[in-house]
Amino acid sequence: MARPPAFPAEEKVRIVLSILAGELSVAEAARRAKVSEQSVGNWKRQFLESGRAGLVAGKSGPSTREQRLEAEVTELTQALGEAAVEIRVWKKSAEGRLGPSRTSR
């Protein structure tokens, strides 16, 4: 038997919220969506577990934008450190060829 097409996440959320609000039973929601009661029960369980995980953590994790910015800061910090090392090497190399620089202490 062919598998039915996947439901969009927004539709699953709408169905689960209707069940949680007492507007529909799991059986009624399954009949309307033309899916099994087990599928609707799984959606509800997944929804509740995800919500529980958020409450256990105390707050939601960093947003995608925050994650990108943190990665960029890490990358730029590393590049800055590498550039500082290169400058020191170049200065030492130049001192060997030109004598001590006036800016070195």
PDB file of C-alpha atoms in Angstrom:
ATOM      1  CA  MET A   1       0.000   0.000   0.000  1.00  0.00           C
ATOM      2  CA  ALA A   2       1.348   3.437  -0.912  1.00  0.00           C
ATOM      3  CA  ARG A   3       2.276   5.808   1.844  1.00  0.00           C
ATOM      4  CA  PRO A   4       0.054   8.919   2.056  1.00  0.00           C
ATOM      5  CA  PRO A   5       1.678  12.283   1.351  1.00  0.00           C
ATOM      6  CA  ALA A   6       3.378  13.975   4.293  1.00  0.00           C
ATOM      7  CA  PHE A   7       1.438  16.610   6.190  1.00  0.00           C
ATOM      8  CA  PRO A   8       2.942  20.095   6.458  1.00  0.00           C
ATOM      9  CA  ALA A   9       4.175  20.882   9.967  1.00  0.00           C
ATOM     10  CA  GLU A  10       1.796  23.859  10.232  1.00  0.00           C
ATOM     11  CA  GLU A  11      -1.187  21.586   9.633  1.00  0.00           C
ATOM     12  CA  LYS A  12       0.018  19.099  12.253  1.00  0.00           C
ATOM     13  CA  VAL A  13       0.409  21.921  14.775  1.00  0.00           C
ATOM     14  CA  ARG A  14      -3.091  23.198  14.023  1.00  0.00           C
ATOM     15  CA  ILE A  15      -4.538  19.715  14.528  1.00  0.00           C
ATOM     16  CA  VAL A  16      -2.617  19.109  17.773  1.00  0.00           C
ATOM     17  CA  LEU A  17      -3.608  22.502  19.185  1.00  0.00           C
ATOM     18  CA  SER A  18      -7.257  21.751  18.368  1.00  0.00           C
ATOM     19  CA  ILE A  19      -6.965  18.482  20.292  1.00  0.00           C
ATOM     20  CA  LEU A  20      -5.259  20.132  23.256  1.00  0.00           C
ATOM     21  CA  ALA A  21      -7.894  22.875  23.343  1.00  0.00           C
ATOM     22  CA  GLY A  22     -10.600  20.204  23.516  1.00  0.00           C
ATOM     23  CA  GLU A  23     -12.124  21.204  20.189  1.00  0.00           C
ATOM     24  CA  LEU A  24     -11.488  17.761  18.666  1.00  0.00           C
ATOM     25  CA  SER A  25     -10.815  14.256  19.890  1.00  0.00           C
ATOM     26  CA  VAL A  26      -7.850  12.330  18.491  1.00  0.00           C
ATOM     27  CA  ALA A  27     -10.262  10.050  16.634  1.00  0.00           C
ATOM     28  CA  GLU A  28     -12.198  12.953  15.122  1.00  0.00           C
ATOM     29  CA  ALA A  29      -8.993  14.747  14.092  1.00  0.00           C
ATOM     30  CA  ALA A  30      -7.705  11.565  12.464  1.00  0.00           C
ATOM     31  CA  ARG A  31     -10.954  11.090  10.522  1.00  0.00           C
ATOM     32  CA  ARG A  32     -10.937  14.708   9.294  1.00  0.00           C
ATOM     33  CA  ALA A  33      -7.271  14.579   8.280  1.00  0.00           C
ATOM     34  CA  LYS A  34      -7.715  11.100   6.752  1.00  0.00           C
ATOM     35  CA  VAL A  35      -4.830   9.660   8.740  1.00  0.00           C
ATOM     36  CA  SER A  36      -4.615   7.026  11.454  1.00  0.00           C
ATOM     37  CA  GLU A  37      -5.293   7.785  15.089  1.00  0.00           C
ATOM     38  CA  GLN A  38      -1.777   6.532  15.763  1.00  0.00           C
ATOM     39  CA  SER A  39      -0.354   9.234  13.465  1.00  0.00           C
ATOM     40  CA  VAL A  40      -2.286  11.957  15.253  1.00  0.00           C
ATOM     41  CA  GLY A  41      -1.257  10.509  18.604  1.00  0.00           C
ATOM     42  CA  ASN A  42       2.387  10.569  17.480  1.00  0.00           C
ATOM     43  CA  TRP A  43       2.085  14.211  16.404  1.00  0.00           C
ATOM     44  CA  LYS A  44       0.611  15.105  19.786  1.00  0.00           C
ATOM     45  CA  ARG A  45       3.329  13.191  21.666  1.00  0.00           C
ATOM     46  CA  GLN A  46       6.105  14.806  19.590  1.00  0.00           C
ATOM     47  CA  PHE A  47       4.605  18.249  20.116  1.00  0.00           C
ATOM     48  CA  LEU A  48       4.341  17.775  23.880  1.00  0.00           C
ATOM     49  CA  GLU A  49       7.837  16.295  24.191  1.00  0.00           C
ATOM     50  CA  SER A  50       9.363  19.181  22.281  1.00  0.00           C
ATOM     51  CA  GLY A  51       7.530  21.640  24.501  1.00  0.00           C
ATOM     52  CA  ARG A  52       8.684  19.770  27.594  1.00  0.00           C
ATOM     53  CA  ALA A  53      12.298  19.924  26.385  1.00  0.00           C
ATOM     54  CA  GLY A  54      12.007  23.682  26.021  1.00  0.00           C
ATOM     55  CA  LEU A  55      10.690  24.044  29.552  1.00  0.00           C
ATOM     56  CA  VAL A  56      13.338  21.742  31.010  1.00  0.00           C
ATOM     57  CA  ALA A  57      16.064  23.825  29.369  1.00  0.00           C
ATOM     58  CA  GLY A  58      14.588  26.934  30.987  1.00  0.00           C
ATOM     59  CA  LYS A  59      14.771  28.872  27.763  1.00  0.00           C
ATOM     60  CA  SER A  60      14.984  28.200  24.099  1.00  0.00           C
ATOM     61  CA  GLY A  61      18.389  27.734  22.568  1.00  0.00           C
ATOM     62  CA  PRO A  62      20.103  30.402  20.544  1.00  0.00           C
ATOM     63  CA  SER A  63      18.343  31.427  17.376  1.00  0.00           C
ATOM     64  CA  THR A  64      19.776  30.585  13.993  1.00  0.00           C
ATOM     65  CA  ARG A  65      20.942  34.180  13.625  1.00  0.00           C
ATOM     66  CA  GLU A  66      22.675  34.072  17.015  1.00  0.00           C
ATOM     67  CA  GLN A  67      24.376  30.805  16.057  1.00  0.00           C
ATOM     68  CA  ARG A  68      25.627  32.336  12.778  1.00  0.00           C
ATOM     69  CA  LEU A  69      26.916  35.419  14.589  1.00  0.00           C
ATOM     70  CA  GLU A  70      28.677  33.317  17.232  1.00  0.00           C
ATOM     71  CA  ALA A  71      30.340  31.244  14.497  1.00  0.00           C
ATOM     72  CA  GLU A  72      31.403  34.429  12.714  1.00  0.00           C
ATOM     73  CA  VAL A  73      32.869  35.892  15.926  1.00  0.00           C
ATOM     74  CA  THR A  74      34.829  32.674  16.493  1.00  0.00           C
ATOM     75  CA  GLU A  75      36.112  32.722  12.917  1.00  0.00           C
ATOM     76  CA  LEU A  76      37.111  36.406  13.085  1.00  0.00           C
ATOM     77  CA  THR A  77      38.812  35.943  16.466  1.00  0.00           C
ATOM     78  CA  GLN A  78      40.841  33.074  15.051  1.00  0.00           C
ATOM     79  CA  ALA A  79      41.761  35.102  11.944  1.00  0.00           C
ATOM     80  CA  LEU A  80      42.829  38.031  14.126  1.00  0.00           C
ATOM     81  CA  GLY A  81      45.059  35.766  16.207  1.00  0.00           C
ATOM     82  CA  GLU A  82      46.646  34.311  13.078  1.00  0.00           C
ATOM     83  CA  ALA A  83      47.233  37.802  11.662  1.00  0.00           C
ATOM     84  CA  ALA A  84      48.883  38.924  14.917  1.00  0.00           C
ATOM     85  CA  VAL A  85      51.255  35.948  14.774  1.00  0.00           C
ATOM     86  CA  GLU A  86      52.105  36.686  11.133  1.00  0.00           C
ATOM     87  CA  ILE A  87      52.873  40.337  11.968  1.00  0.00           C
ATOM     88  CA  ARG A  88      55.219  39.248  14.760  1.00  0.00           C
ATOM     89  CA  VAL A  89      57.007  36.864  12.401  1.00  0.00           C
ATOM     90  CA  TRP A  90      57.336  39.571   9.749  1.00  0.00           C
ATOM     91  CA  LYS A  91      58.678  42.064  12.299  1.00  0.00           C
ATOM     92  CA  LYS A  92      61.257  39.563  13.567  1.00  0.00           C
ATOM     93  CA  SER A  93      62.236  38.765   9.994  1.00  0.00           C
ATOM     94  CA  ALA A  94      62.561  42.484   9.149  1.00  0.00           C
ATOM     95  CA  GLU A  95      64.648  43.138  12.296  1.00  0.00           C
ATOM     96  CA  GLY A  96      67.076  40.474  11.206  1.00  0.00           C
ATOM     97  CA  ARG A  97      67.549  42.112   7.828  1.00  0.00           C
ATOM     98  CA  LEU A  98      67.195  45.799   8.741  1.00  0.00           C
ATOM     99  CA  GLY A  99      68.283  45.987  12.352  1.00  0.00           C
ATOM    100  CA  PRO A 100      66.017  46.706  15.339  1.00  0.00           C
ATOM    101  CA  SER A 101      62.935  48.762  14.557  1.00  0.00           C
ATOM    102  CA  ARG A 102      62.253  51.989  16.351  1.00  0.00           C
ATOM    103  CA  THR A 103      58.811  50.800  17.440  1.00  0.00           C
ATOM    104  CA  SER A 104      60.007  47.629  19.178  1.00  0.00           C
ATOM    105  CA  ARG A 105      60.684  47.850  22.900  1.00  0.00           C
TER     106      ARG A 105
END
